[in-house]
Amino acid sequence: MSGLDLLVVGDVNADIVLRGGDLVPAFGQREQLVDHAELVLGGSGAIVAAGAARLGLRVAMAGCVGDDALGRAMLDALEGVDVRAVRTVTQPTGVSVGLARADDRAVLTALGALASLRAEDVPASMLAEARHVHVASPFLQPGLDLAAIASRATGTTSLDPGWDPHERWELAWEGFDVLLPNAQEARRLTGGGGDVEAAARSLAASGPLVVVKLGAEGALAAGGGGLVRARAPQVDPVDATGAGDSFDAGFFAARLAGEGLADALALGCACGALSTRAAGGTAGQPTLAEARSFRR
């Protein structure tokens, strides 16, 4: 791929999204009914890559899938994304089951191939060529050397921590230019207490620009220039799965186009909000024209 805008390093997996009905499982061999079930492209990294490609960026993805039907289906779903650096491994493709309400979700994940990703799987040529390198879901890929990725990238870099299923919240983000947690992740990365603004300032004190995603409340950024906020456009959400990842894609598109921080936050909020129009993380992702017309 010539002239690479964005290289995404991270998780590619299948999402099984369940919506409507009784989404709280009950053991005792009970069977419950839900209204909808979809098998869709999943993984924070894959959703960012798909959203960025939809916005018109030249995107490549590095990750791991299994040599199975789910892995092939997920690669096919990454339309417009260069997937030559997605390695096929012997472990099965990772799977997440999402119990999705309109504004929240619970997720059960089997890592499978996700845990196989290593820094050496990421082509040096792509790290050198990409204007921006983004790493997603490091807690789901424990063998990935983050410092090796950041140090080998020649463009700007970012890290979206995602949730830590082990609840240890030990993460080294040195060398990354931008850190992109949501509000809960920001608090936990700083010890779990305090308000989100204090958490963002604390994280920014170690060097990166910190962009905190606040869902329906928008987003805020903390860095050398203080705090910048953006409001989210109002929508009637169907499924919030991947909204933060679609925000990331919009934020990158704006920054790579030379836009200022406030405008980048606004475009990210528009992309995140519009992505909730459909089930799963990618079906509702907007084009750049849609997102620009929708941002506040």
PDB file of N, CA and C in Angstrom, residues 166-226:
ATOM      1  N   HIS A 166      -7.865  -8.660  33.813  1.00  0.00           N
ATOM      2  CA  HIS A 166      -7.229  -9.121  35.051  1.00  0.00           C
ATOM      3  C   HIS A 166      -7.265  -8.056  36.146  1.00  0.00           C
ATOM      4  N   GLU A 167      -7.739  -6.855  35.807  1.00  0.00           N
ATOM      5  CA  GLU A 167      -7.899  -5.755  36.761  1.00  0.00           C
ATOM      6  C   GLU A 167      -6.590  -5.360  37.439  1.00  0.00           C
ATOM      7  N   ARG A 168      -5.473  -5.511  36.732  1.00  0.00           N
ATOM      8  CA  ARG A 168      -4.192  -5.059  37.306  1.00  0.00           C
ATOM      9  C   ARG A 168      -3.846  -3.641  36.853  1.00  0.00           C
ATOM     10  N   TRP A 169      -4.212  -3.288  35.642  1.00  0.00           N
ATOM     11  CA  TRP A 169      -4.035  -1.937  35.105  1.00  0.00           C
ATOM     12  C   TRP A 169      -2.585  -1.486  35.126  1.00  0.00           C
ATOM     13  N   GLU A 170      -1.704  -2.417  34.778  1.00  0.00           N
ATOM     14  CA  GLU A 170      -0.284  -2.099  34.665  1.00  0.00           C
ATOM     15  C   GLU A 170       0.038  -1.941  33.183  1.00  0.00           C
ATOM     16  N   LEU A 171       0.353  -0.714  32.784  1.00  0.00           N
ATOM     17  CA  LEU A 171       0.511  -0.423  31.374  1.00  0.00           C
ATOM     18  C   LEU A 171       1.636   0.582  31.181  1.00  0.00           C
ATOM     19  N   ALA A 172       2.535   0.291  30.252  1.00  0.00           N
ATOM     20  CA  ALA A 172       3.636   1.203  29.929  1.00  0.00           C
ATOM     21  C   ALA A 172       3.307   1.916  28.626  1.00  0.00           C
ATOM     22  N   TRP A 173       2.998   3.209  28.708  1.00  0.00           N
ATOM     23  CA  TRP A 173       2.661   3.968  27.498  1.00  0.00           C
ATOM     24  C   TRP A 173       3.765   4.943  27.106  1.00  0.00           C
ATOM     25  N   GLU A 174       4.948   4.781  27.681  1.00  0.00           N
ATOM     26  CA  GLU A 174       6.070   5.642  27.314  1.00  0.00           C
ATOM     27  C   GLU A 174       6.364   5.528  25.819  1.00  0.00           C
ATOM     28  N   GLY A 175       6.598   6.644  25.188  1.00  0.00           N
ATOM     29  CA  GLY A 175       6.904   6.665  23.761  1.00  0.00           C
ATOM     30  C   GLY A 175       5.702   6.904  22.880  1.00  0.00           C
ATOM     31  N   PHE A 176       4.493   6.818  23.435  1.00  0.00           N
ATOM     32  CA  PHE A 176       3.288   7.071  22.646  1.00  0.00           C
ATOM     33  C   PHE A 176       2.888   8.533  22.772  1.00  0.00           C
ATOM     34  N   ASP A 177       2.454   9.098  21.656  1.00  0.00           N
ATOM     35  CA  ASP A 177       2.089  10.512  21.626  1.00  0.00           C
ATOM     36  C   ASP A 177       0.704  10.776  22.184  1.00  0.00           C
ATOM     37  N   VAL A 178      -0.211   9.817  22.004  1.00  0.00           N
ATOM     38  CA  VAL A 178      -1.600  10.007  22.417  1.00  0.00           C
ATOM     39  C   VAL A 178      -2.076   8.758  23.148  1.00  0.00           C
ATOM     40  N   LEU A 179      -2.768   8.966  24.267  1.00  0.00           N
ATOM     41  CA  LEU A 179      -3.392   7.883  25.026  1.00  0.00           C
ATOM     42  C   LEU A 179      -4.892   8.107  24.976  1.00  0.00           C
ATOM     43  N   LEU A 180      -5.666   7.038  24.642  1.00  0.00           N
ATOM     44  CA  LEU A 180      -7.092   7.189  24.351  1.00  0.00           C
ATOM     45  C   LEU A 180      -7.968   6.260  25.205  1.00  0.00           C
ATOM     46  N   PRO A 181      -8.022   6.444  26.517  1.00  0.00           N
ATOM     47  CA  PRO A 181      -8.894   5.611  27.349  1.00  0.00           C
ATOM     48  C   PRO A 181     -10.319   6.156  27.365  1.00  0.00           C
ATOM     49  N   ASN A 182     -11.260   5.341  27.850  1.00  0.00           N
ATOM     50  CA  ASN A 182     -12.551   5.909  28.216  1.00  0.00           C
ATOM     51  C   ASN A 182     -12.482   6.339  29.681  1.00  0.00           C
ATOM     52  N   ALA A 183     -13.574   6.843  30.207  1.00  0.00           N
ATOM     53  CA  ALA A 183     -13.542   7.423  31.552  1.00  0.00           C
ATOM     54  C   ALA A 183     -13.172   6.385  32.606  1.00  0.00           C
ATOM     55  N   GLN A 184     -13.780   5.196  32.532  1.00  0.00           N
ATOM     56  CA  GLN A 184     -13.476   4.163  33.527  1.00  0.00           C
ATOM     57  C   GLN A 184     -12.019   3.725  33.442  1.00  0.00           C
ATOM     58  N   GLU A 185     -11.527   3.557  32.221  1.00  0.00           N
ATOM     59  CA  GLU A 185     -10.129   3.136  32.049  1.00  0.00           C
ATOM     60  C   GLU A 185      -9.162   4.200  32.565  1.00  0.00           C
ATOM     61  N   ALA A 186      -9.467   5.471  32.310  1.00  0.00           N
ATOM     62  CA  ALA A 186      -8.600   6.549  32.791  1.00  0.00           C
ATOM     63  C   ALA A 186      -8.513   6.534  34.318  1.00  0.00           C
ATOM     64  N   ARG A 187      -9.642   6.345  34.965  1.00  0.00           N
ATOM     65  CA  ARG A 187      -9.633   6.308  36.440  1.00  0.00           C
ATOM     66  C   ARG A 187      -8.834   5.117  36.950  1.00  0.00           C
ATOM     67  N   ARG A 188      -9.008   3.975  36.338  1.00  0.00           N
ATOM     68  CA  ARG A 188      -8.315   2.783  36.824  1.00  0.00           C
ATOM     69  C   ARG A 188      -6.807   2.861  36.559  1.00  0.00           C
ATOM     70  N   LEU A 189      -6.433   3.465  35.459  1.00  0.00           N
ATOM     71  CA  LEU A 189      -4.999   3.616  35.183  1.00  0.00           C
ATOM     72  C   LEU A 189      -4.318   4.559  36.164  1.00  0.00           C
ATOM     73  N   THR A 190      -5.114   5.374  36.844  1.00  0.00           N
ATOM     74  CA  THR A 190      -4.555   6.300  37.833  1.00  0.00           C
ATOM     75  C   THR A 190      -4.927   5.919  39.262  1.00  0.00           C
ATOM     76  N   GLY A 191      -5.354   4.680  39.467  1.00  0.00           N
ATOM     77  CA  GLY A 191      -5.619   4.216  40.820  1.00  0.00           C
ATOM     78  C   GLY A 191      -7.071   4.079  41.181  1.00  0.00           C
ATOM     79  N   GLY A 192      -7.979   4.457  40.283  1.00  0.00           N
ATOM     80  CA  GLY A 192      -9.393   4.198  40.515  1.00  0.00           C
ATOM     81  C   GLY A 192     -10.177   5.297  41.174  1.00  0.00           C
ATOM     82  N   GLY A 193      -9.530   6.339  41.712  1.00  0.00           N
ATOM     83  CA  GLY A 193     -10.255   7.388  42.403  1.00  0.00           C
ATOM     84  C   GLY A 193     -10.244   8.687  41.638  1.00  0.00           C
ATOM     85  N   GLY A 194     -10.959   9.681  42.182  1.00  0.00           N
ATOM     86  CA  GLY A 194     -10.964  11.007  41.593  1.00  0.00           C
ATOM     87  C   GLY A 194     -11.882  11.118  40.397  1.00  0.00           C
ATOM     88  N   ASP A 195     -12.087  12.372  39.948  1.00  0.00           N
ATOM     89  CA  ASP A 195     -12.946  12.571  38.786  1.00  0.00           C
ATOM     90  C   ASP A 195     -12.135  12.386  37.503  1.00  0.00           C
ATOM     91  N   VAL A 196     -12.835  12.377  36.393  1.00  0.00           N
ATOM     92  CA  VAL A 196     -12.184  12.049  35.124  1.00  0.00           C
ATOM     93  C   VAL A 196     -11.215  13.148  34.699  1.00  0.00           C
ATOM     94  N   GLU A 197     -11.507  14.394  35.021  1.00  0.00           N
ATOM     95  CA  GLU A 197     -10.574  15.463  34.667  1.00  0.00           C
ATOM     96  C   GLU A 197      -9.257  15.303  35.404  1.00  0.00           C
ATOM     97  N   ALA A 198      -9.342  14.960  36.689  1.00  0.00           N
ATOM     98  CA  ALA A 198      -8.120  14.738  37.467  1.00  0.00           C
ATOM     99  C   ALA A 198      -7.344  13.553  36.921  1.00  0.00           C
ATOM    100  N   ALA A 199      -8.050  12.504  36.529  1.00  0.00           N
ATOM    101  CA  ALA A 199      -7.378  11.335  35.957  1.00  0.00           C
ATOM    102  C   ALA A 199      -6.685  11.694  34.652  1.00  0.00           C
ATOM    103  N   ALA A 200      -7.355  12.470  33.812  1.00  0.00           N
ATOM    104  CA  ALA A 200      -6.754  12.867  32.531  1.00  0.00           C
ATOM    105  C   ALA A 200      -5.510  13.710  32.758  1.00  0.00           C
ATOM    106  N   ARG A 201      -5.572  14.645  33.693  1.00  0.00           N
ATOM    107  CA  ARG A 201      -4.398  15.483  33.977  1.00  0.00           C
ATOM    108  C   ARG A 201      -3.246  14.643  34.519  1.00  0.00           C
ATOM    109  N   SER A 202      -3.574  13.685  35.376  1.00  0.00           N
ATOM    110  CA  SER A 202      -2.539  12.825  35.947  1.00  0.00           C
ATOM    111  C   SER A 202      -1.839  12.011  34.867  1.00  0.00           C
ATOM    112  N   LEU A 203      -2.613  11.442  33.947  1.00  0.00           N
ATOM    113  CA  LEU A 203      -2.022  10.673  32.853  1.00  0.00           C
ATOM    114  C   LEU A 203      -1.192  11.566  31.940  1.00  0.00           C
ATOM    115  N   ALA A 204      -1.678  12.775  31.671  1.00  0.00           N
ATOM    116  CA  ALA A 204      -0.969  13.683  30.776  1.00  0.00           C
ATOM    117  C   ALA A 204       0.346  14.160  31.381  1.00  0.00           C
ATOM    118  N   ALA A 205       0.437  14.135  32.704  1.00  0.00           N
ATOM    119  CA  ALA A 205       1.667  14.599  33.353  1.00  0.00           C
ATOM    120  C   ALA A 205       2.866  13.740  32.984  1.00  0.00           C
ATOM    121  N   SER A 206       2.603  12.503  32.520  1.00  0.00           N
ATOM    122  CA  SER A 206       3.704  11.614  32.132  1.00  0.00           C
ATOM    123  C   SER A 206       4.125  11.809  30.679  1.00  0.00           C
ATOM    124  N   GLY A 207       3.465  12.728  29.970  1.00  0.00           N
ATOM    125  CA  GLY A 207       3.949  13.046  28.632  1.00  0.00           C
ATOM    126  C   GLY A 207       2.945  13.069  27.505  1.00  0.00           C
ATOM    127  N   PRO A 208       2.052  12.074  27.391  1.00  0.00           N
ATOM    128  CA  PRO A 208       1.216  12.032  26.190  1.00  0.00           C
ATOM    129  C   PRO A 208       0.058  13.026  26.239  1.00  0.00           C
ATOM    130  N   LEU A 209      -0.492  13.338  25.067  1.00  0.00           N
ATOM    131  CA  LEU A 209      -1.803  13.948  25.002  1.00  0.00           C
ATOM    132  C   LEU A 209      -2.802  12.870  25.411  1.00  0.00           C
ATOM    133  N   VAL A 210      -3.675  13.189  26.340  1.00  0.00           N
ATOM    134  CA  VAL A 210      -4.643  12.213  26.837  1.00  0.00           C
ATOM    135  C   VAL A 210      -6.033  12.611  26.357  1.00  0.00           C
ATOM    136  N   VAL A 211      -6.658  11.731  25.602  1.00  0.00           N
ATOM    137  CA  VAL A 211      -8.004  11.954  25.086  1.00  0.00           C
ATOM    138  C   VAL A 211      -8.920  10.940  25.750  1.00  0.00           C
ATOM    139  N   VAL A 212      -9.868  11.439  26.547  1.00  0.00           N
ATOM    140  CA  VAL A 212     -10.759  10.558  27.301  1.00  0.00           C
ATOM    141  C   VAL A 212     -12.142  10.577  26.662  1.00  0.00           C
ATOM    142  N   LYS A 213     -12.638   9.384  26.333  1.00  0.00           N
ATOM    143  CA  LYS A 213     -13.947   9.252  25.706  1.00  0.00           C
ATOM    144  C   LYS A 213     -15.015   9.112  26.779  1.00  0.00           C
ATOM    145  N   LEU A 214     -16.054   9.960  26.682  1.00  0.00           N
ATOM    146  CA  LEU A 214     -17.067  10.058  27.727  1.00  0.00           C
ATOM    147  C   LEU A 214     -18.438   9.595  27.261  1.00  0.00           C
ATOM    148  N   GLY A 215     -18.512   8.835  26.195  1.00  0.00           N
ATOM    149  CA  GLY A 215     -19.790   8.332  25.713  1.00  0.00           C
ATOM    150  C   GLY A 215     -20.704   9.466  25.282  1.00  0.00           C
ATOM    151  N   ALA A 216     -21.942   9.446  25.771  1.00  0.00           N
ATOM    152  CA  ALA A 216     -22.933  10.451  25.388  1.00  0.00           C
ATOM    153  C   ALA A 216     -22.554  11.851  25.837  1.00  0.00           C
ATOM    154  N   GLU A 217     -21.606  11.959  26.770  1.00  0.00           N
ATOM    155  CA  GLU A 217     -21.170  13.278  27.241  1.00  0.00           C
ATOM    156  C   GLU A 217     -20.060  13.870  26.381  1.00  0.00           C
ATOM    157  N   GLY A 218     -19.570  13.147  25.396  1.00  0.00           N
ATOM    158  CA  GLY A 218     -18.571  13.683  24.494  1.00  0.00           C
ATOM    159  C   GLY A 218     -17.174  13.187  24.798  1.00  0.00           C
ATOM    160  N   ALA A 219     -16.217  14.099  24.848  1.00  0.00           N
ATOM    161  CA  ALA A 219     -14.817  13.727  25.081  1.00  0.00           C
ATOM    162  C   ALA A 219     -14.075  14.932  25.625  1.00  0.00           C
ATOM    163  N   LEU A 220     -12.949  14.655  26.270  1.00  0.00           N
ATOM    164  CA  LEU A 220     -12.071  15.737  26.716  1.00  0.00           C
ATOM    165  C   LEU A 220     -10.632  15.334  26.448  1.00  0.00           C
ATOM    166  N   ALA A 221      -9.795  16.339  26.303  1.00  0.00           N
ATOM    167  CA  ALA A 221      -8.370  16.120  26.076  1.00  0.00           C
ATOM    168  C   ALA A 221      -7.577  16.933  27.080  1.00  0.00           C
ATOM    169  N   ALA A 222      -6.510  16.333  27.595  1.00  0.00           N
ATOM    170  CA  ALA A 222      -5.622  16.994  28.543  1.00  0.00           C
ATOM    171  C   ALA A 222      -4.203  16.899  28.018  1.00  0.00           C
ATOM    172  N   GLY A 223      -3.520  18.028  28.032  1.00  0.00           N
ATOM    173  CA  GLY A 223      -2.130  18.062  27.588  1.00  0.00           C
ATOM    174  C   GLY A 223      -1.505  19.364  28.007  1.00  0.00           C
ATOM    175  N   GLY A 224      -0.510  19.790  27.255  1.00  0.00           N
ATOM    176  CA  GLY A 224       0.208  21.003  27.610  1.00  0.00           C
ATOM    177  C   GLY A 224      -0.646  22.249  27.598  1.00  0.00           C
ATOM    178  N   GLY A 225      -1.742  22.251  26.840  1.00  0.00           N
ATOM    179  CA  GLY A 225      -2.601  23.425  26.745  1.00  0.00           C
ATOM    180  C   GLY A 225      -3.788  23.405  27.675  1.00  0.00           C
ATOM    181  N   GLY A 226      -3.796  22.547  28.677  1.00  0.00           N
ATOM    182  CA  GLY A 226      -4.930  22.460  29.586  1.00  0.00           C
ATOM    183  C   GLY A 226      -5.967  21.486  29.073  1.00  0.00           C
TER     184      GLY A 226
END
